[in-house]
Coordinates of C-alpha atoms in Angstrom, one line a residue:
M134 CA 143.7 50.6 117.4
K135 CA 145.7 51.5 120.5
K136 CA 147.6 48.8 122.3
L137 CA 148.2 49.2 126.1
Y138 CA 151.4 48.1 127.7
P139 CA 151.0 48.4 131.6
F140 CA 154.1 48.8 133.7
F141 CA 154.2 48.8 137.5
L142 CA 156.9 51.2 138.5
I143 CA 156.6 51.1 142.3
P144 CA 155.0 47.9 143.5
F145 CA 154.7 49.2 147.1
L146 CA 152.6 52.2 146.0
F147 CA 150.6 50.2 143.3
L148 CA 151.3 53.0 140.8
S149 CA 150.8 52.1 137.1
F150 CA 150.6 53.8 133.8
S151 CA 150.2 52.8 130.2
I152 CA 151.8 53.8 126.9
A153 CA 149.6 54.0 123.8
C154 CA 151.2 53.2 120.5
S155 CA 149.4 53.9 117.2
E156 CA 150.0 51.7 114.2
D157 CA 149.7 52.5 110.5
T158 CA 147.1 50.1 109.0
G159 CA 147.0 51.0 105.3
M160 CA 144.9 48.9 103.1
D161 CA 147.8 47.9 100.8
A162 CA 149.1 45.5 103.4
E163 CA 145.8 43.8 103.8
V164 CA 144.3 43.2 100.4
V165 CA 144.5 40.2 98.1
E166 CA 147.8 40.1 96.2
S167 CA 148.0 39.0 92.6
S168 CA 147.7 35.3 92.0
D169 CA 146.1 32.8 89.6
Q170 CA 142.7 32.7 91.2
G171 CA 141.8 29.5 89.3
D172 CA 144.3 27.6 91.4
T173 CA 142.6 28.2 94.7
D174 CA 142.8 25.0 96.7
D175 CA 140.5 25.6 99.6
D176 CA 137.6 27.9 100.2
Q177 CA 139.3 31.2 100.4
S178 CA 136.3 33.2 99.3
S179 CA 136.1 35.2 102.5
T180 CA 138.5 36.3 105.2
D181 CA 137.9 38.6 108.1
E182 CA 141.0 40.6 109.1
G183 CA 141.2 43.2 111.9
T184 CA 142.4 46.6 110.7
G185 CA 143.4 47.9 114.1
D186 CA 140.1 49.6 115.0
D187 CA 137.8 47.8 117.5
N188 CA 134.8 48.8 115.5
T189 CA 136.1 48.1 112.0
S190 CA 137.1 44.9 110.2
L191 CA 138.7 44.5 106.8
I192 CA 136.9 41.8 104.8
T193 CA 138.6 40.2 101.8
L194 CA 136.6 38.2 99.2
T195 CA 138.1 36.2 96.4
A196 CA 136.1 35.0 93.4
T197 CA 135.6 31.2 93.4
P198 CA 133.4 29.0 91.3
D199 CA 131.6 27.5 94.3
I200 CA 129.9 30.9 94.9
I201 CA 127.8 30.5 91.7
L202 CA 124.6 28.6 92.4
N203 CA 121.4 27.9 90.3
N204 CA 123.4 28.4 87.1
G205 CA 124.2 32.0 88.2
E206 CA 120.5 33.1 88.1
G207 CA 119.4 35.6 90.7
E208 CA 121.2 36.8 93.7
Q209 CA 124.6 35.1 94.4
D210 CA 125.8 35.3 98.0
W211 CA 129.5 36.0 98.3
N212 CA 129.4 36.2 102.1
D213 CA 126.7 37.1 104.7
N214 CA 126.9 40.8 103.8
V215 CA 127.6 40.7 100.1
F216 CA 125.6 39.4 97.2
L217 CA 126.0 39.8 93.4
T218 CA 123.4 40.4 90.7
A219 CA 123.9 41.2 87.0
K220 CA 122.2 43.0 84.1
R221 CA 122.4 42.6 80.3
I222 CA 123.0 45.4 77.9
N223 CA 119.2 46.1 77.7
G224 CA 118.9 46.2 81.5
S225 CA 117.2 42.9 81.9
P226 CA 118.5 40.4 84.6
A227 CA 121.5 38.3 83.6
N228 CA 123.2 35.3 85.0
I229 CA 126.5 35.6 86.8
V230 CA 129.3 33.3 85.6
Y231 CA 132.8 32.3 86.8
E232 CA 135.1 33.0 83.9
S233 CA 138.2 30.8 83.8
R234 CA 139.0 30.5 80.1
F235 CA 142.4 32.3 80.4
R236 CA 144.3 33.5 83.5
D237 CA 142.9 36.1 85.9
D238 CA 139.8 34.1 86.7
G239 CA 136.9 35.9 88.1
F240 CA 133.2 36.8 88.0
G241 CA 131.5 38.0 84.9
V242 CA 128.1 38.3 83.1
A243 CA 126.6 35.7 80.8
G244 CA 125.0 36.7 77.5
G245 CA 127.8 38.7 75.9
R246 CA 130.7 37.7 73.6
W247 CA 132.8 36.5 76.7
E248 CA 132.0 35.4 80.2
Q249 CA 133.2 38.8 81.3
I250 CA 131.6 42.2 81.8
D251 CA 131.3 43.4 78.1
Y252 CA 131.0 46.9 76.6
Y253 CA 129.3 47.5 73.3
Y254 CA 129.3 50.5 71.1
E255 CA 126.8 48.8 68.8
Y256 CA 124.4 46.0 69.9
Q257 CA 122.0 44.1 67.8
G258 CA 122.2 46.7 65.0
E259 CA 121.7 49.7 67.3
I260 CA 124.2 52.2 68.7
V261 CA 123.9 51.8 72.5
E262 CA 127.3 52.7 74.0
A263 CA 126.5 50.6 77.0
S264 CA 127.9 47.8 79.1
E265 CA 126.7 44.7 80.9
Q266 CA 126.7 45.3 84.7
L267 CA 128.0 43.3 87.6
I268 CA 126.4 44.7 90.7
V269 CA 127.8 44.2 94.2
N270 CA 125.2 44.7 96.9
F271 CA 126.0 45.2 100.6
R272 CA 123.3 44.4 103.1
Q273 CA 125.1 46.7 105.6
P274 CA 126.9 49.8 104.2
V275 CA 130.7 49.5 103.8
K276 CA 133.6 51.8 103.2
N277 CA 137.2 51.9 101.8
I278 CA 136.6 49.3 99.0
M279 CA 139.4 47.7 97.0
L280 CA 138.6 46.1 93.6
Q281 CA 140.8 43.6 91.8
V282 CA 139.9 43.1 88.2
G283 CA 141.2 40.6 85.7
Q284 CA 141.5 40.3 81.9
M285 CA 141.7 44.1 81.5
D286 CA 144.4 43.7 78.9
P287 CA 146.8 46.5 78.1
N288 CA 147.1 47.8 74.6
E289 CA 144.4 45.6 73.2
G290 CA 142.2 48.4 71.8
R291 CA 142.6 51.2 69.4
Q292 CA 141.5 54.8 69.8
A293 CA 141.3 57.6 67.2
K294 CA 143.9 60.3 67.7
E295 CA 142.7 63.7 68.9
G296 CA 140.9 65.6 66.2
T297 CA 140.3 62.4 64.1
T298 CA 137.6 59.7 64.0
C299 CA 137.8 55.9 63.6
D300 CA 137.0 56.3 59.9
D301 CA 140.2 58.1 59.4
N302 CA 142.2 55.0 60.4
D303 CA 144.7 57.1 62.4
T304 CA 144.7 55.4 65.7
V305 CA 146.8 54.6 68.7
R306 CA 146.9 51.6 71.0
V307 CA 145.0 51.9 74.3
D308 CA 144.0 49.7 77.2
E309 CA 140.8 48.0 78.0
S310 CA 138.9 49.9 80.7
G311 CA 135.9 50.0 83.0
K312 CA 134.1 52.2 85.5
W313 CA 132.5 51.9 88.9
T314 CA 129.6 53.8 90.4
A315 CA 128.7 53.7 94.1
Y316 CA 125.2 54.3 95.6
N317 CA 124.0 54.7 99.2
A318 CA 121.1 52.9 100.8
S319 CA 118.6 55.4 99.3
G320 CA 119.9 54.7 95.8
Q321 CA 121.6 58.0 95.4
E322 CA 124.9 58.1 93.5
I323 CA 127.7 59.1 95.8
A324 CA 130.8 58.5 93.7
T325 CA 132.1 57.2 90.4
G326 CA 135.5 56.5 88.8
I327 CA 137.3 55.0 85.8
L328 CA 139.1 51.6 85.9
L329 CA 142.2 52.2 83.9
D330 CA 145.9 51.3 84.4
E331 CA 146.9 54.8 85.3
F332 CA 144.4 55.0 88.2
S333 CA 145.3 51.6 89.7
I334 CA 147.2 51.1 92.9
E335 CA 150.4 49.7 91.4
G336 CA 149.8 49.0 87.7
K337 CA 149.4 45.6 86.1
L338 CA 150.1 42.9 88.7
P339 CA 152.9 40.4 87.9
D340 CA 152.1 37.2 86.0
S341 CA 148.7 38.4 84.9
M342 CA 147.1 39.0 81.6
G343 CA 145.6 42.3 82.9
S344 CA 144.9 42.3 86.6
Y345 CA 144.8 45.6 88.5
R346 CA 143.8 46.8 91.9
F347 CA 141.8 50.0 92.5
R348 CA 141.2 51.7 95.8
L349 CA 137.8 53.4 96.3
A350 CA 138.2 55.7 99.4
I351 CA 134.5 56.2 99.9
E352 CA 131.9 55.5 102.7
N353 CA 128.3 54.4 103.2
V354 CA 128.3 52.2 100.0
S355 CA 125.3 49.9 99.7
T356 CA 125.6 49.2 96.0
L357 CA 128.6 49.2 93.6
V358 CA 127.9 48.9 89.9
I359 CA 130.8 47.6 87.8
E360 CA 130.8 48.2 84.0
A361 CA 133.1 48.1 81.1
T362 CA 133.7 51.2 78.9
Q363 CA 134.8 52.1 75.5
W364 CA 138.5 51.3 74.9
G365 CA 140.7 53.7 76.8
G366 CA 137.8 55.1 78.8
Q367 CA 137.0 57.7 76.2
E368 CA 134.6 58.2 73.3
R369 CA 137.3 57.9 70.6
G370 CA 137.6 54.2 71.0
C371 CA 137.4 52.2 67.7
P372 CA 135.7 48.8 68.1
T373 CA 136.4 46.1 65.6
S374 CA 134.4 43.0 64.5
R375 CA 135.4 39.4 65.0
A376 CA 133.0 37.0 63.5
G377 CA 134.1 34.2 65.8
Y378 CA 132.6 36.0 68.8
A379 CA 129.1 35.0 67.7
T380 CA 129.8 31.4 68.6
Q381 CA 131.6 31.9 72.0
A382 CA 130.2 30.0 74.9
L383 CA 127.2 31.6 76.7
N384 CA 127.0 34.3 73.9
D385 CA 123.3 34.4 73.2
S386 CA 123.5 37.9 71.7
G387 CA 125.2 36.9 68.4
N388 CA 127.2 40.1 68.7
T389 CA 130.7 40.2 67.1
E390 CA 132.0 43.5 68.3
N391 CA 135.5 43.5 69.9
N392 CA 135.7 46.1 72.8
S393 CA 136.6 46.3 76.5
E394 CA 135.7 43.5 78.7
F395 CA 137.1 42.2 82.1
N396 CA 136.1 40.3 85.2
L397 CA 136.1 40.8 89.0
M398 CA 138.7 38.7 90.8
A399 CA 138.5 40.0 94.3
L400 CA 137.0 42.6 96.6
S401 CA 138.0 44.1 100.0
Y402 CA 136.1 46.4 102.2
E403 CA 135.8 47.8 105.7
N404 CA 132.5 47.5 107.6

């Protein structure tokens, strides 16, 4: 945006001119900073901040439990332009939940081992290599998206070393991870990327279990699909089994696999 500062140099001649000054309006200064989202006092789920362009606004949304209506079934409106839907591992509709069991509270998907977005290598006795999906839909296309995720814990998983398999028991520690895929209004994929520590804006945010921010410098986004991936974002991840997962709240799958999972804490975008 250009700000105009008029000066009248010679009042008798009514001569004036203006000086235009451009400002740097990078997204880093505008997006939600790290915080314990479960301690939100008031309705902070949506804010509209100018970005310095008369035709562009930066919208920041924070995950809050009051967004979830009808037990999370069907479309959940985050604001007038954004609504959330979800899918199970098999692609059927899933309920959206507000996960607040630990720190880094945010939106997740019901039906897996946690109230997060869960990835499975094996599901119900079959190798699926698939994730639940949290889907962000925009009624009007947006650009320059920033995602803040939570519970993407560092060094929680294990990955087979190069040239080995999980059966060789020669592994290294890796982070939980995810991916995003953007689509335009015609349903065409326009971009995709991995959610992993090394690709985040500034690394793990302070005082979090595993909260990171990611900048998606893309335009004309009508749908954003958020998924978990195999540990470390690669095929060499080595999932483990934890019997206790079968009895976790909202877990109607009975699955006990331990793998990547995380939630969505906040979202910023420009219209």
